[in-house]
Short mmCIF file of C-alpha atoms and ligand atoms in Angstrom, two decimals:
data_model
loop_
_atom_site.label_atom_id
_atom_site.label_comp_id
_atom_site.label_asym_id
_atom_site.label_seq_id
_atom_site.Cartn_x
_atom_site.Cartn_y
_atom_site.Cartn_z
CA UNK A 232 117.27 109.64 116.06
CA UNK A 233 113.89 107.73 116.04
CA UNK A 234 113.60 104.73 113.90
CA UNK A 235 110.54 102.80 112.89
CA UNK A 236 110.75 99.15 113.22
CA UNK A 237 109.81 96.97 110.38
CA UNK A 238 110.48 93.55 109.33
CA UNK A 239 113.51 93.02 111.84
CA UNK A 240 115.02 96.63 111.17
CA UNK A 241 114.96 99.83 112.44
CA UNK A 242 114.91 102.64 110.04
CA UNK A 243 115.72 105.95 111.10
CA UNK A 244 112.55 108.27 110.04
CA UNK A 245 114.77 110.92 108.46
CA UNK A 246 117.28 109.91 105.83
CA UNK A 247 119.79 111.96 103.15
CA UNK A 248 118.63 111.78 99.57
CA UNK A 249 121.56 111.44 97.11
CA UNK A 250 119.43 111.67 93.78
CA UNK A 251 121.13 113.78 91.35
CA UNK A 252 124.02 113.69 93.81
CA UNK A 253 126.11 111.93 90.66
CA UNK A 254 129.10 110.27 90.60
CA UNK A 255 131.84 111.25 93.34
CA UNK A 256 129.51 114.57 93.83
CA UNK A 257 127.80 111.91 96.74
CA UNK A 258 130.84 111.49 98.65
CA UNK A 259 131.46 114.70 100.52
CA UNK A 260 127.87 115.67 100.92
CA UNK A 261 127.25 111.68 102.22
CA UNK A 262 130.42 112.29 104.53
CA UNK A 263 128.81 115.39 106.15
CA UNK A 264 125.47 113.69 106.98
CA UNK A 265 127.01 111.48 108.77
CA UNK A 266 129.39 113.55 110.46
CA UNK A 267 126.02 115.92 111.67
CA UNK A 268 124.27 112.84 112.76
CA UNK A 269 122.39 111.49 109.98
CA UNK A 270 122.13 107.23 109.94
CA UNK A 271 120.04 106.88 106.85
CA UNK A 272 121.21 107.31 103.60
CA UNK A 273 119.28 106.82 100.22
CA UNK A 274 120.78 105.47 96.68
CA UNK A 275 119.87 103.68 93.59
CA UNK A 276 121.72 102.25 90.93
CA UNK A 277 120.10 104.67 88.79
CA UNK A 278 121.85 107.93 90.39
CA UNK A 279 125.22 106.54 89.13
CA UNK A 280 126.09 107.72 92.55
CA UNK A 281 127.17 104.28 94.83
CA UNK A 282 130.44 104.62 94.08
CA UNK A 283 130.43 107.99 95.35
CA UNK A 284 127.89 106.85 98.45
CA UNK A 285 130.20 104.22 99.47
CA UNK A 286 133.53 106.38 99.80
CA UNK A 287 131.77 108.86 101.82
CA UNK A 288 130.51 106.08 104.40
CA UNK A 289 134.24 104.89 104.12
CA UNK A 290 135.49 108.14 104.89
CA UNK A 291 133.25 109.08 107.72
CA UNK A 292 134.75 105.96 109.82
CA UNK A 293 131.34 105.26 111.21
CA UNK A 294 130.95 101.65 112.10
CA UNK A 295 128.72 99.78 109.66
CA UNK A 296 125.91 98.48 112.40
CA UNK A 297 125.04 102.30 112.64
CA UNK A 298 124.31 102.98 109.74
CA UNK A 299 121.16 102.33 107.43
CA UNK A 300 122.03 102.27 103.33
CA UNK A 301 119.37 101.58 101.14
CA UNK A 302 119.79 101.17 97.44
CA UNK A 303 117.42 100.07 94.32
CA UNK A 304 117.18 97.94 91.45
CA UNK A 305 116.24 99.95 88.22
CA UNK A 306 112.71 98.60 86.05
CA UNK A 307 114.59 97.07 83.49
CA UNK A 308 116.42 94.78 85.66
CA UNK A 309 113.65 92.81 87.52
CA UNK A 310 114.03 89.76 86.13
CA UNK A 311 115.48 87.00 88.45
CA UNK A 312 118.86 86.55 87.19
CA UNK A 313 119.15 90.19 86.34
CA UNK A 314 118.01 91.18 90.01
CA UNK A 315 120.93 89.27 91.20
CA UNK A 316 123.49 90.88 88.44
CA UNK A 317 122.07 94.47 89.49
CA UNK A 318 122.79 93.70 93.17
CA UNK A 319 126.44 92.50 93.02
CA UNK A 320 127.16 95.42 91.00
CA UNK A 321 125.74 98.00 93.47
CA UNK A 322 127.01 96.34 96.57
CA UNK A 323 130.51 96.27 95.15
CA UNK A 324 130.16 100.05 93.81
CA UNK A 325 129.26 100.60 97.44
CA UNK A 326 131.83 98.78 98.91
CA UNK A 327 129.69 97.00 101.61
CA UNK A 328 129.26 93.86 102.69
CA UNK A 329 125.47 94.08 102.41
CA UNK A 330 122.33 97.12 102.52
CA UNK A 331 119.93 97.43 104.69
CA UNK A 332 116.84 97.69 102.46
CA UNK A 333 117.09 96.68 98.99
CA UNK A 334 113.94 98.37 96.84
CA UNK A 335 112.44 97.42 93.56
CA UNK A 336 112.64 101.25 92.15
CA UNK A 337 109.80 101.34 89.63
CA UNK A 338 107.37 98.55 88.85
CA UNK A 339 107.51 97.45 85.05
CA UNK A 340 104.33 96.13 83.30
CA UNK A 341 106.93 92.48 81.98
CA UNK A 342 107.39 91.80 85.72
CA UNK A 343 106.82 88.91 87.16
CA UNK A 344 105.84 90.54 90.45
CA UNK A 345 106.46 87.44 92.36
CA UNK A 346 109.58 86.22 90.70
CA UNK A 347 110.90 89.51 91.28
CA UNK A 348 110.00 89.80 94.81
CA UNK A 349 111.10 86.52 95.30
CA UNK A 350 115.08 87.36 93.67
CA UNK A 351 114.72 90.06 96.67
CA UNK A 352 113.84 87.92 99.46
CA UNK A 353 116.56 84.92 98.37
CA UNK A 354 119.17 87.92 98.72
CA UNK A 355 117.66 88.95 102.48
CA UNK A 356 117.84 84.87 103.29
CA UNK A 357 121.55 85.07 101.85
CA UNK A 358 122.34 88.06 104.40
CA UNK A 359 122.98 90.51 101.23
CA UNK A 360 120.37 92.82 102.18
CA UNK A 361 118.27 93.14 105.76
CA UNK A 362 114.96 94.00 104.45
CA UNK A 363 113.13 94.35 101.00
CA UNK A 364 110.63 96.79 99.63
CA UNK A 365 109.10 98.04 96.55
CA UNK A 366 109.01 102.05 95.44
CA UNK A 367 105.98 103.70 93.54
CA UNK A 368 103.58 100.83 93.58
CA UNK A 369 99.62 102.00 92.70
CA UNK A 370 97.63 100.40 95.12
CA UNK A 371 96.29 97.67 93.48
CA UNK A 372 100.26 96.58 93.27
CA UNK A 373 100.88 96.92 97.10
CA UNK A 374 97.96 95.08 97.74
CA UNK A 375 99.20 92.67 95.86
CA UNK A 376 102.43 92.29 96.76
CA UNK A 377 101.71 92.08 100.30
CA UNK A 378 98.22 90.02 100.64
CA UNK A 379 98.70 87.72 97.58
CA UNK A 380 102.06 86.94 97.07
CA UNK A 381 102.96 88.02 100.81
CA UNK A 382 106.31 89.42 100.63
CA UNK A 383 107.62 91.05 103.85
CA UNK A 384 107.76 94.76 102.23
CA UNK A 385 109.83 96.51 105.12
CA UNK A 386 108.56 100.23 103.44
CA UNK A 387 107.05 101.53 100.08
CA UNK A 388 108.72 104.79 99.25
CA UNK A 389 106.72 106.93 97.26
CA UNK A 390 106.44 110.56 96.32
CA UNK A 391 104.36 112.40 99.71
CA UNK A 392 104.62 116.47 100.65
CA UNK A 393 102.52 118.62 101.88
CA UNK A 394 101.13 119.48 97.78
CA UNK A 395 100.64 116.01 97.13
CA UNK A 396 97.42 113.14 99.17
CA UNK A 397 98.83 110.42 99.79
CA UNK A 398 95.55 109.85 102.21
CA UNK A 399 94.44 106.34 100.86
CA UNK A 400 98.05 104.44 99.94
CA UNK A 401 99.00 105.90 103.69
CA UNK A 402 95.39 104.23 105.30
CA UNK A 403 96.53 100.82 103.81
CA UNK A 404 99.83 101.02 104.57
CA UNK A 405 98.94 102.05 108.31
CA UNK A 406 96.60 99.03 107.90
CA UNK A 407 99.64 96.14 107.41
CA UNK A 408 101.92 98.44 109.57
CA UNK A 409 103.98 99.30 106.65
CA UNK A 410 105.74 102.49 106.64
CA UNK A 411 105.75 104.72 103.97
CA UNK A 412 108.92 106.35 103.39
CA UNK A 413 108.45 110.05 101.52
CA UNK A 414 110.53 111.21 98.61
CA UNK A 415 110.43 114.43 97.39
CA UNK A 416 109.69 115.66 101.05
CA UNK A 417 110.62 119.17 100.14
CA UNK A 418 108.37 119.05 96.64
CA UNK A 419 112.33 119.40 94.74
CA UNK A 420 112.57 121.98 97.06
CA UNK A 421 109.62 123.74 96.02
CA UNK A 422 108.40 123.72 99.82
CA UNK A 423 110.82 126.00 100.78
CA UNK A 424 109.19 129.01 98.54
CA UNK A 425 106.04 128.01 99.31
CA UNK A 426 103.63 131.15 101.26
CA UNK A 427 101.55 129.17 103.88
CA UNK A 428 104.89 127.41 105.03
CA UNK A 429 106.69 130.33 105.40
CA UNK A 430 104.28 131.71 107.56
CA UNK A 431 103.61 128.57 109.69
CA UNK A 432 107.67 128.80 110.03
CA UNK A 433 108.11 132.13 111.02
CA UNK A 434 105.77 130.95 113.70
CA UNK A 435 108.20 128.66 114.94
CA UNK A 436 111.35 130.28 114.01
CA UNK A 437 112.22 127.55 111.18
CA UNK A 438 111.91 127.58 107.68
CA UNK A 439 109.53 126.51 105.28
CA UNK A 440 111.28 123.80 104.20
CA UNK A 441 112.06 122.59 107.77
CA UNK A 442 107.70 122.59 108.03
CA UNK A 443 107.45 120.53 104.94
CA UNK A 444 110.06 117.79 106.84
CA UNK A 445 107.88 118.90 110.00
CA UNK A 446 104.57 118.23 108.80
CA UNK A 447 105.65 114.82 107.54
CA UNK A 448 107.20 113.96 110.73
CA UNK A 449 104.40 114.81 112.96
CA UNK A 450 102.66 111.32 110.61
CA UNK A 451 102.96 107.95 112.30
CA UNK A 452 104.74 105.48 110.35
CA UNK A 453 106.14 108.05 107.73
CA UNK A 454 109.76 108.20 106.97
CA UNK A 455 111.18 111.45 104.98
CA UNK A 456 114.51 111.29 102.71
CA UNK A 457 115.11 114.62 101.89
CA UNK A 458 118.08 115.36 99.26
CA UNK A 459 120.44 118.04 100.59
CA UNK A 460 123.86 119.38 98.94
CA UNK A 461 125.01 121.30 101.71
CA UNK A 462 125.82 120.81 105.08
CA UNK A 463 123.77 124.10 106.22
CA UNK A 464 120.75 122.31 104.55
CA UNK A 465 121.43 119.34 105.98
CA UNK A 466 121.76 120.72 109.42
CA UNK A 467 118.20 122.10 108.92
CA UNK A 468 116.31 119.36 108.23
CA UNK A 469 117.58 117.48 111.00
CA UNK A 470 116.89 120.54 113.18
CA UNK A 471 113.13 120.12 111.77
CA UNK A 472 112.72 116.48 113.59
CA UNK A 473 112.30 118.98 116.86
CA UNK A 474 109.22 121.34 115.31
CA UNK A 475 106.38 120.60 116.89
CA UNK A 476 103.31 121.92 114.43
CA UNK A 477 99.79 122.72 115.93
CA UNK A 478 96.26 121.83 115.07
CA UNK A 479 96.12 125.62 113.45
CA UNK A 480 99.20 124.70 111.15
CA UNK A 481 98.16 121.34 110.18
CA UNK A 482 94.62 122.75 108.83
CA UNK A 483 96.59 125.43 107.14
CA UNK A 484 99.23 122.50 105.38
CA UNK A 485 95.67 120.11 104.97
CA UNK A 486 94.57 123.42 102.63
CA UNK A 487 97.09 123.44 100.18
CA UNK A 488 96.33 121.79 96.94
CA UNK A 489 97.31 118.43 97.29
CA UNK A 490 97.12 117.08 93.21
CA UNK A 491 100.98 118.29 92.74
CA UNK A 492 102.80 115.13 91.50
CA UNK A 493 106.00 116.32 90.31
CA UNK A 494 107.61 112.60 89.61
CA UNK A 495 105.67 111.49 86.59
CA UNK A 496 108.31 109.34 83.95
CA UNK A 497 106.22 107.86 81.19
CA UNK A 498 107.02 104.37 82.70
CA UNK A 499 105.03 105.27 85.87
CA UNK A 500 101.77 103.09 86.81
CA UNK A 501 98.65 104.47 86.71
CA UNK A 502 98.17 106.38 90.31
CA UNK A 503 94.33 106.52 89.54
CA UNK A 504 93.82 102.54 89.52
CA UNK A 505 91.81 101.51 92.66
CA UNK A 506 92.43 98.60 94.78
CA UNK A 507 89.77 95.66 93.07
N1 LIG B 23 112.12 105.94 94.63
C1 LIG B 23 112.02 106.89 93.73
O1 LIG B 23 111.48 106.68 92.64
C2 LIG B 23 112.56 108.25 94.04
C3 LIG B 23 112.22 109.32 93.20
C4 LIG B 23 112.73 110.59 93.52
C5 LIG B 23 113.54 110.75 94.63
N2 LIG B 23 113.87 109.67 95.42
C6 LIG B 23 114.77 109.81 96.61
O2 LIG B 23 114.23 110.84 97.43
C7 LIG B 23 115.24 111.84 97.63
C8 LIG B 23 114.62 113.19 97.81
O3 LIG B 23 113.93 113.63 96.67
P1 LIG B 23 114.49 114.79 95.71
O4 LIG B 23 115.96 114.86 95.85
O5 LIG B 23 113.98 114.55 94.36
O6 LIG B 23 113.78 116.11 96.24
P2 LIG B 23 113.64 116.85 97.66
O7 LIG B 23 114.40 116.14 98.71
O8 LIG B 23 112.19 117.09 97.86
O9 LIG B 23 114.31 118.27 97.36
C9 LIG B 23 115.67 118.40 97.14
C10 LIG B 23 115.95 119.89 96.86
O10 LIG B 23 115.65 120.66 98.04
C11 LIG B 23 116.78 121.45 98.39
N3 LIG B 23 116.84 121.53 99.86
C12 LIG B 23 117.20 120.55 100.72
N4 LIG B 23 117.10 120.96 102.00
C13 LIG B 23 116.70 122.26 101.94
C14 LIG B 23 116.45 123.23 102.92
N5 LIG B 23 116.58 122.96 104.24
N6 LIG B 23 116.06 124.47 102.51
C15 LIG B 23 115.91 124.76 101.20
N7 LIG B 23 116.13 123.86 100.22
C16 LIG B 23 116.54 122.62 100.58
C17 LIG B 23 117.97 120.75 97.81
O11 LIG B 23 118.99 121.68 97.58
P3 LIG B 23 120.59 121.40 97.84
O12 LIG B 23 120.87 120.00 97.42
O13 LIG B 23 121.25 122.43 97.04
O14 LIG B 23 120.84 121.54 99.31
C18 LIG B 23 117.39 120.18 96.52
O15 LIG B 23 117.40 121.15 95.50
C19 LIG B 23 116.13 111.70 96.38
O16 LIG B 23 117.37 112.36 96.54
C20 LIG B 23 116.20 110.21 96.26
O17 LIG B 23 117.13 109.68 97.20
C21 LIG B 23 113.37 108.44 95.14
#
C-alpha cells in the first residue's frame, strides 16, 4: 500500500475507521482488515473500542513494525498530567508497547495549546508514540500550532468528502507538507447513495462509495480512514486505491455542494475563523 512520509513515519494513505465500532464489536472487523491487507487502523479513547482494537491486532498475528495504530486523547483530558493518564490507559487497553500517531482529538478553548502539545511530544521522545498530531483544528489553530509553537504535527485529521471544501486548510497544509488525513471519507456513508457518484462509478465498474475513497485518493498528501463493518466493505474500499478518475469525473465531484459538514458537536471550533 502507499504511505505518505511524515515526521519519520510512513502512514499508509488508506486506513480502517473503528468509530462506533464499540467495545469488543472492533475486534473481528479490526482482525479482517488486516487479514485483507489493511496496515492502518484508527481509534480513540472516546470509541470505548481499544480494548476491542488491540485483541484484533493480537489475533491477526501480524508483526507490530507492519502495522500503523493511531489513537486520541479526548478534549477534556489535555492537560499535562492528564495527557499522560489518558495515554497509559489507552496503550494498556490496546495492549501495545507504543502507537504510531498519538492525536489531540478535539481542541478545547482551557488548553494550553503548547503545554498540551508539549505532553505529546515528551511521550514521542519517551518512544510511547512515533509521531503526534492534532484533529479538527480551525486554521488559525494549525497555524499556530505549527509556526508558533512549532510542534512536528505528523497529520491533522479532519472531516473532507467529496460534499464538504476543505480547499484552504488543504493549501496550508500542502504548504508545511502536512498531510491531511480525511474522516468521514464516505460522508457516514452517505456517498454511497449519492447520484453523480453512482454514475461516475458505473463508469468504472465500482461503486459510489469506492469514488468517494477514489476522489480523495487521486489528492496529494491526503490520507482517507474510512469506517467499515464488513469484510465485503472493506474489500471495496481497498479495491478503490486502483480507480483511476478523469478530468470529466473530477469536474462532476468539484460540482457537488461542498457546505455538508456532518461532524458538528457543540464543542467544535469555529470553522469560519480565518488565519490572522
Ligand atoms: N477525529 C475525529 O474527530 C473523527 C470524527 C469522526 C470520525 N473519525 C474517524 O474516521 C472514521 C471514519 O468516519 P465515520 O466512521 O464517521 O464515517 P465514514 O467512514 O464516512 O462512513 C462509515 C459508514 O459507511 C459505510 N460503508 C463503509 N464502506 C462502505 C462501502 N464500500 N459501501 C457502502 N457503505 C460503506 C459503513 O457501513 P458498515 O460499517 O456497515 O460497513 C458506515 O456506515 C471513524 O470510524 C473514525 O475512526 C474521526
Amino acid at each position: 500500500m502507499e504511505t505518505i512520509a511524515t515526521q519519520g513515519v510512513k502512514i499508509p494513505r488508506l486506513g480502517l475507521g473503528t468509530y462506533r465500532l464499540a467495545g469488543s464489536d472492533a475486534q473481528a472487523p479490526v482482525e479482517s482488515a488486516i487479514a485483507l491487507g489493511y496496515r492502518h487502523i484508527d481509534t480513540a479513547a472516546m470509541y470505548d473500542n481499544e480494548a476491542g482494537v488491540g485483541a484484533g491486532i493480537a489475533a491477526s498475528g501480524i508483526k507490530r513494525s507492519e502495522l500503523f495504530v493511531t489513537t486520541k486523547v479526548w478534549h477534556d483530558q489535555l492537560a499535562p498530567d492528564a495527557v499522560e493518564r489518558a495515554f497509559d490507559t489507552s496503550l494498556s487497553k490496546l495492549k501495545l508497547d507504543y502507537v504510531d500517531l498519538y492525536l489531540v482529538h478535539w481542541p478545547s478553548p482551557e488548553m494550553n495549546m503548547a503545554a498540551t502539545l508539549e505532553a505529546l511530544l515528551s511521550l514521542r521522545e519517551r518512544g510511547l508514540t512515533r509521531a503526534i498530531g492534532v484533529c479538527n483544528f480551525n486554521l488559525p489553530m494549525i497555524r499556530r500550532a505549527v509556526e508558533e509553537i512549532g510542534a512536528p504535527i505528523a497529520c491533522h485529521q479532519i472531516e473532507y468528502h467529496p460534499f464538504l471544501s476543505q480547499a484552504p486548510m488543504l493549501a496550508y497544509l500542502r504548504s508545511k507538507g502536512i498531510p491531511l488525513t480525511a474522516y468521514c471519507p464516505l460522508a457516514q456513508g452517505r456517498a454511497a447513495s449519492d447520484a453523480t457518484l453512482n454514475q461516475i462509478g458505473r463508469k468504472h465498474g465500482a461503486s459510489a462509495a469506492q469514488i468517494a475513497l477514489a476522489w480523495l485518493m487521486d489528492q496529494e498528501g491526503v490520507i482517507a480512514i474510512p469506517k467499515a463493518g464488513r469484510p465485503e466493505s472493506q474489500k471495496a474500499n481497498l479495491a478503490a486505491l486502483d480507480i483511476k478518475l478523469d478530468d470529466a469525473d473530477r469536474t462532476a465531484i468539484a460540482a457537488l455542494p461542498k457546505d455538508q459538514r456532518f461532524v458538528r458537536p457543540s464543542f467544535g471550533p469555529d470553522w469560519e475563523a480565518k488565519a490572522a
